[in-house]
PDB file of C-alpha atoms in Angstrom:
ATOM      1  CA  MET A   1     -13.444   6.371  16.482  1.00  0.00           C
ATOM      2  CA  ARG A   2     -12.937   4.515  13.207  1.00  0.00           C
ATOM      3  CA  GLU A   3     -11.669   0.950  12.820  1.00  0.00           C
ATOM      4  CA  LEU A   4      -7.893   0.775  12.679  1.00  0.00           C
ATOM      5  CA  ILE A   5      -5.498  -0.870  10.240  1.00  0.00           C
ATOM      6  CA  VAL A   6      -3.830  -3.813  11.963  1.00  0.00           C
ATOM      7  CA  ASP A   7      -1.109  -6.317  11.085  1.00  0.00           C
ATOM      8  CA  GLY A   8      -2.230  -8.455   8.145  1.00  0.00           C
ATOM      9  CA  GLN A   9      -4.668  -5.858   6.725  1.00  0.00           C
ATOM     10  CA  THR A  10      -4.902  -6.052   2.936  1.00  0.00           C
ATOM     11  CA  VAL A  11      -3.933  -2.916   1.034  1.00  0.00           C
ATOM     12  CA  ARG A  12      -4.744  -2.682  -2.678  1.00  0.00           C
ATOM     13  CA  PHE A  13      -2.448  -0.768  -5.040  1.00  0.00           C
ATOM     14  CA  ASP A  14      -4.362   0.320  -8.157  1.00  0.00           C
ATOM     15  CA  SER A  15      -2.755   1.511 -11.390  1.00  0.00           C
ATOM     16  CA  ASP A  16      -3.442   4.952 -12.829  1.00  0.00           C
ATOM     17  CA  GLY A  17      -4.593   3.110 -15.972  1.00  0.00           C
ATOM     18  CA  SER A  18      -1.419   3.391 -18.061  1.00  0.00           C
ATOM     19  CA  TRP A  19      -0.043   0.085 -16.734  1.00  0.00           C
ATOM     20  CA  SER A  20      -1.192  -3.028 -14.852  1.00  0.00           C
ATOM     21  CA  TRP A  21       0.288  -5.528 -12.439  1.00  0.00           C
ATOM     22  CA  HIS A  22       1.824  -8.574 -14.122  1.00  0.00           C
ATOM     23  CA  GLY A  23       1.597 -11.805 -12.125  1.00  0.00           C
ATOM     24  CA  SER A  24       0.123  -9.992  -9.120  1.00  0.00           C
ATOM     25  CA  THR A  25      -3.192  -8.467  -8.106  1.00  0.00           C
ATOM     26  CA  GLY A  26      -1.530  -5.451  -6.515  1.00  0.00           C
ATOM     27  CA  GLU A  27      -2.846  -6.512  -3.093  1.00  0.00           C
ATOM     28  CA  LEU A  28      -0.386  -6.791  -0.210  1.00  0.00           C
ATOM     29  CA  SER A  29      -0.743  -7.313   3.537  1.00  0.00           C
ATOM     30  CA  ILE A  30       0.725  -4.702   5.851  1.00  0.00           C
ATOM     31  CA  SER A  31       3.307  -5.993   8.301  1.00  0.00           C
ATOM     32  CA  VAL A  32       3.293  -4.402  11.770  1.00  0.00           C
ATOM     33  CA  ASP A  33       5.873  -5.832  14.133  1.00  0.00           C
ATOM     34  CA  HIS A  34       5.665  -3.696  17.282  1.00  0.00           C
ATOM     35  CA  GLY A  35       3.672  -4.717  20.342  1.00  0.00           C
ATOM     36  CA  LEU A  36       2.625  -1.257  21.501  1.00  0.00           C
ATOM     37  CA  LEU A  37      -1.116  -1.620  20.881  1.00  0.00           C
ATOM     38  CA  ARG A  38      -3.083  -4.622  19.688  1.00  0.00           C
ATOM     39  CA  VAL A  39      -6.653  -5.172  18.555  1.00  0.00           C
ATOM     40  CA  GLN A  40      -7.756  -8.793  18.769  1.00  0.00           C
ATOM     41  CA  GLY A  41      -4.108  -9.826  19.024  1.00  0.00           C
ATOM     42  CA  ARG A  42      -2.975  -7.853  15.955  1.00  0.00           C
ATOM     43  CA  ALA A  43      -0.621  -4.875  16.208  1.00  0.00           C
ATOM     44  CA  VAL A  44      -2.117  -1.513  15.168  1.00  0.00           C
ATOM     45  CA  ALA A  45      -0.474   0.295  12.224  1.00  0.00           C
ATOM     46  CA  ARG A  46       1.055   3.766  12.124  1.00  0.00           C
ATOM     47  CA  ARG A  47       2.256   5.865   9.177  1.00  0.00           C
ATOM     48  CA  ARG A  48       5.785   4.432   9.493  1.00  0.00           C
ATOM     49  CA  ASP A  49       4.391   0.904   8.975  1.00  0.00           C
ATOM     50  CA  LEU A  50       3.571   1.812   5.366  1.00  0.00           C
ATOM     51  CA  ALA A  51       7.295   1.297   4.725  1.00  0.00           C
ATOM     52  CA  SER A  52       6.742  -2.477   4.902  1.00  0.00           C
ATOM     53  CA  LEU A  53       4.385  -2.151   1.945  1.00  0.00           C
ATOM     54  CA  ALA A  54       6.894  -0.075  -0.024  1.00  0.00           C
ATOM     55  CA  ARG A  55       9.502  -2.799   0.505  1.00  0.00           C
ATOM     56  CA  ALA A  56       6.994  -5.488  -0.540  1.00  0.00           C
ATOM     57  CA  LEU A  57       6.291  -3.680  -3.830  1.00  0.00           C
ATOM     58  CA  VAL A  58       9.965  -3.941  -4.859  1.00  0.00           C
ATOM     59  CA  GLY A  59      10.434  -6.850  -7.243  1.00  0.00           C
ATOM     60  CA  LEU A  60       6.819  -6.953  -8.433  1.00  0.00           C
ATOM     61  CA  ARG A  61       6.314  -6.786 -12.169  1.00  0.00           C
ATOM     62  CA  TYR A  62       4.067  -4.598 -14.290  1.00  0.00           C
ATOM     63  CA  SER A  63       3.060  -4.497 -17.930  1.00  0.00           C
ATOM     64  CA  THR A  64       1.828  -1.891 -20.375  1.00  0.00           C
ATOM     65  CA  PRO A  65      -0.496  -2.325 -23.353  1.00  0.00           C
ATOM     66  CA  VAL A  66       2.279  -1.632 -25.870  1.00  0.00           C
ATOM     67  CA  HIS A  67       5.099  -3.754 -24.434  1.00  0.00           C
ATOM     68  CA  SER A  68       5.471  -7.510 -24.459  1.00  0.00           C
ATOM     69  CA  VAL A  69       8.184  -7.800 -21.774  1.00  0.00           C
ATOM     70  CA  PRO A  70       7.089  -6.772 -18.251  1.00  0.00           C
ATOM     71  CA  GLY A  71       9.000  -4.186 -16.248  1.00  0.00           C
ATOM     72  CA  THR A  72      10.063  -4.558 -12.605  1.00  0.00           C
ATOM     73  CA  VAL A  73       9.602  -2.289  -9.588  1.00  0.00           C
ATOM     74  CA  THR A  74      12.963  -1.247  -8.098  1.00  0.00           C
ATOM     75  CA  ALA A  75      11.718   1.246  -5.485  1.00  0.00           C
ATOM     76  CA  ALA A  76       8.373   2.488  -4.167  1.00  0.00           C
ATOM     77  CA  ASN A  77       7.192   5.592  -2.343  1.00  0.00           C
ATOM     78  CA  ILE A  78       3.836   5.583  -0.538  1.00  0.00           C
ATOM     79  CA  GLU A  79       2.069   8.814   0.467  1.00  0.00           C
ATOM     80  CA  LEU A  80      -0.797   8.864   2.974  1.00  0.00           C
ATOM     81  CA  ASP A  81      -3.752  11.235   2.756  1.00  0.00           C
ATOM     82  CA  PRO A  82      -3.745  12.847   6.248  1.00  0.00           C
ATOM     83  CA  SER A  83      -7.491  12.166   6.642  1.00  0.00           C
ATOM     84  CA  GLY A  84      -6.596   8.479   7.030  1.00  0.00           C
ATOM     85  CA  GLU A  85      -4.805   9.091  10.311  1.00  0.00           C
ATOM     86  CA  GLU A  86      -6.751   8.349  13.495  1.00  0.00           C
ATOM     87  CA  GLN A  87      -5.728  11.189  15.822  1.00  0.00           C
ATOM     88  CA  ALA A  88      -7.827   9.804  18.706  1.00  0.00           C
ATOM     89  CA  VAL A  89      -5.443   6.844  19.079  1.00  0.00           C
ATOM     90  CA  THR A  90      -1.702   7.540  19.069  1.00  0.00           C
ATOM     91  CA  LEU A  91       1.393   5.396  19.631  1.00  0.00           C
ATOM     92  CA  ASP A  92       4.515   7.253  20.768  1.00  0.00           C
ATOM     93  CA  SER A  93       2.778  10.516  19.756  1.00  0.00           C
ATOM     94  CA  GLU A  94       2.185   9.166  16.231  1.00  0.00           C
ATOM     95  CA  ALA A  95      -1.359   8.792  14.908  1.00  0.00           C
ATOM     96  CA  THR A  96      -2.583   5.323  14.005  1.00  0.00           C
ATOM     97  CA  LEU A  97      -4.169   4.535  10.620  1.00  0.00           C
ATOM     98  CA  SER A  98      -7.873   3.995  10.029  1.00  0.00           C
ATOM     99  CA  VAL A  99      -9.243   1.461   7.535  1.00  0.00           C
ATOM    100  CA  ALA A 100     -10.543   4.467   5.584  1.00  0.00           C
ATOM    101  CA  ALA A 101      -6.927   5.462   4.824  1.00  0.00           C
ATOM    102  CA  THR A 102      -6.022   6.102   1.198  1.00  0.00           C
ATOM    103  CA  GLY A 103      -3.175   7.744  -0.632  1.00  0.00           C
ATOM    104  CA  THR A 104      -0.955   7.679  -3.658  1.00  0.00           C
ATOM    105  CA  PHE A 105       2.172   5.800  -4.594  1.00  0.00           C
ATOM    106  CA  SER A 106       4.953   6.094  -7.129  1.00  0.00           C
ATOM    107  CA  LEU A 107       7.163   3.327  -8.433  1.00  0.00           C
ATOM    108  CA  THR A 108      10.665   3.525  -9.818  1.00  0.00           C
ATOM    109  CA  VAL A 109      10.951   0.761 -12.381  1.00  0.00           C
ATOM    110  CA  VAL A 110      13.149  -1.093 -14.810  1.00  0.00           C
ATOM    111  CA  PRO A 111      11.020  -0.204 -17.841  1.00  0.00           C
ATOM    112  CA  ALA A 112       8.923  -2.724 -19.737  1.00  0.00           C
ATOM    113  CA  MET A 113      10.452  -3.495 -23.123  1.00  0.00           C
ATOM    114  CA  THR A 114       9.652  -4.473 -26.676  1.00  0.00           C
ATOM    115  CA  PRO A 115      11.299  -3.666 -29.983  1.00  0.00           C
ATOM    116  CA  LYS A 116       8.871  -0.706 -30.104  1.00  0.00           C
ATOM    117  CA  GLY A 117      10.555   0.826 -27.034  1.00  0.00           C
ATOM    118  CA  ASP A 118       9.244   1.950 -23.668  1.00  0.00           C
ATOM    119  CA  PRO A 119       7.791   5.396 -23.059  1.00  0.00           C
ATOM    120  CA  ASP A 120      10.443   7.775 -21.779  1.00  0.00           C
ATOM    121  CA  THR A 121       9.427   7.417 -18.153  1.00  0.00           C
ATOM    122  CA  GLY A 122      11.156   5.760 -15.246  1.00  0.00           C
ATOM    123  CA  THR A 123       8.225   6.090 -12.857  1.00  0.00           C
ATOM    124  CA  HIS A 124       4.583   5.090 -12.666  1.00  0.00           C
ATOM    125  CA  THR A 125       1.851   6.300 -10.297  1.00  0.00           C
ATOM    126  CA  GLY A 126      -1.445   5.129  -8.821  1.00  0.00           C
ATOM    127  CA  THR A 127      -3.631   5.189  -5.703  1.00  0.00           C
ATOM    128  CA  TRP A 128      -3.992   2.791  -2.748  1.00  0.00           C
ATOM    129  CA  ALA A 129      -6.743   1.881  -0.283  1.00  0.00           C
ATOM    130  CA  THR A 130      -7.357  -0.764   2.345  1.00  0.00           C
ATOM    131  CA  GLY A 131      -9.403  -3.912   1.854  1.00  0.00           C
ATOM    132  CA  ALA A 132     -12.016  -5.329   4.219  1.00  0.00           C
ATOM    133  CA  PRO A 133     -11.249  -4.877   7.945  1.00  0.00           C
ATOM    134  CA  VAL A 134      -9.613  -7.850   9.670  1.00  0.00           C
ATOM    135  CA  GLN A 135     -11.026  -7.020  13.086  1.00  0.00           C
ATOM    136  CA  THR A 136     -14.430  -7.064  14.720  1.00  0.00           C
ATOM    137  CA  LEU A 137     -15.469  -3.821  16.380  1.00  0.00           C
ATOM    138  CA  LEU A 138     -17.664  -4.242  19.440  1.00  0.00           C
ATOM    139  CA  VAL A 139     -19.699  -1.213  20.465  1.00  0.00           C
ATOM    140  CA  ALA A 140     -21.267  -1.047  23.919  1.00  0.00           C
ATOM    141  CA  THR A 141     -24.724   0.490  23.949  1.00  0.00           C
TER     142      THR A 141
END
């Protein structure tokens, strides 16, 4: 069994290279508020808990190399690569998430602006992955 994502785990949202975070590192902490399963006092995350990260992305700003005024995220969609689900541990028949979880995300934005204009796109994309585990795994030998 792999280590699991728990409440407070850092998740890093990386740009596809055409834009960058403005005033943020793109790192957020997942918020898990159920009490169904805990590891070292922290609730274990499921796919549905990624929604807290999507909500946290709203309002963040981004910039592009050709625009002087940053744009703003108005909505976010997070997709999980199924290999990141831990099928050995389920909560209400839903797989939990391992710290190896990755995926993609898309942002709906108020475009960045300059007199030069913004590219004709209302979305941006990138990938996400977890940071260092926030739990200690003890293995009996």
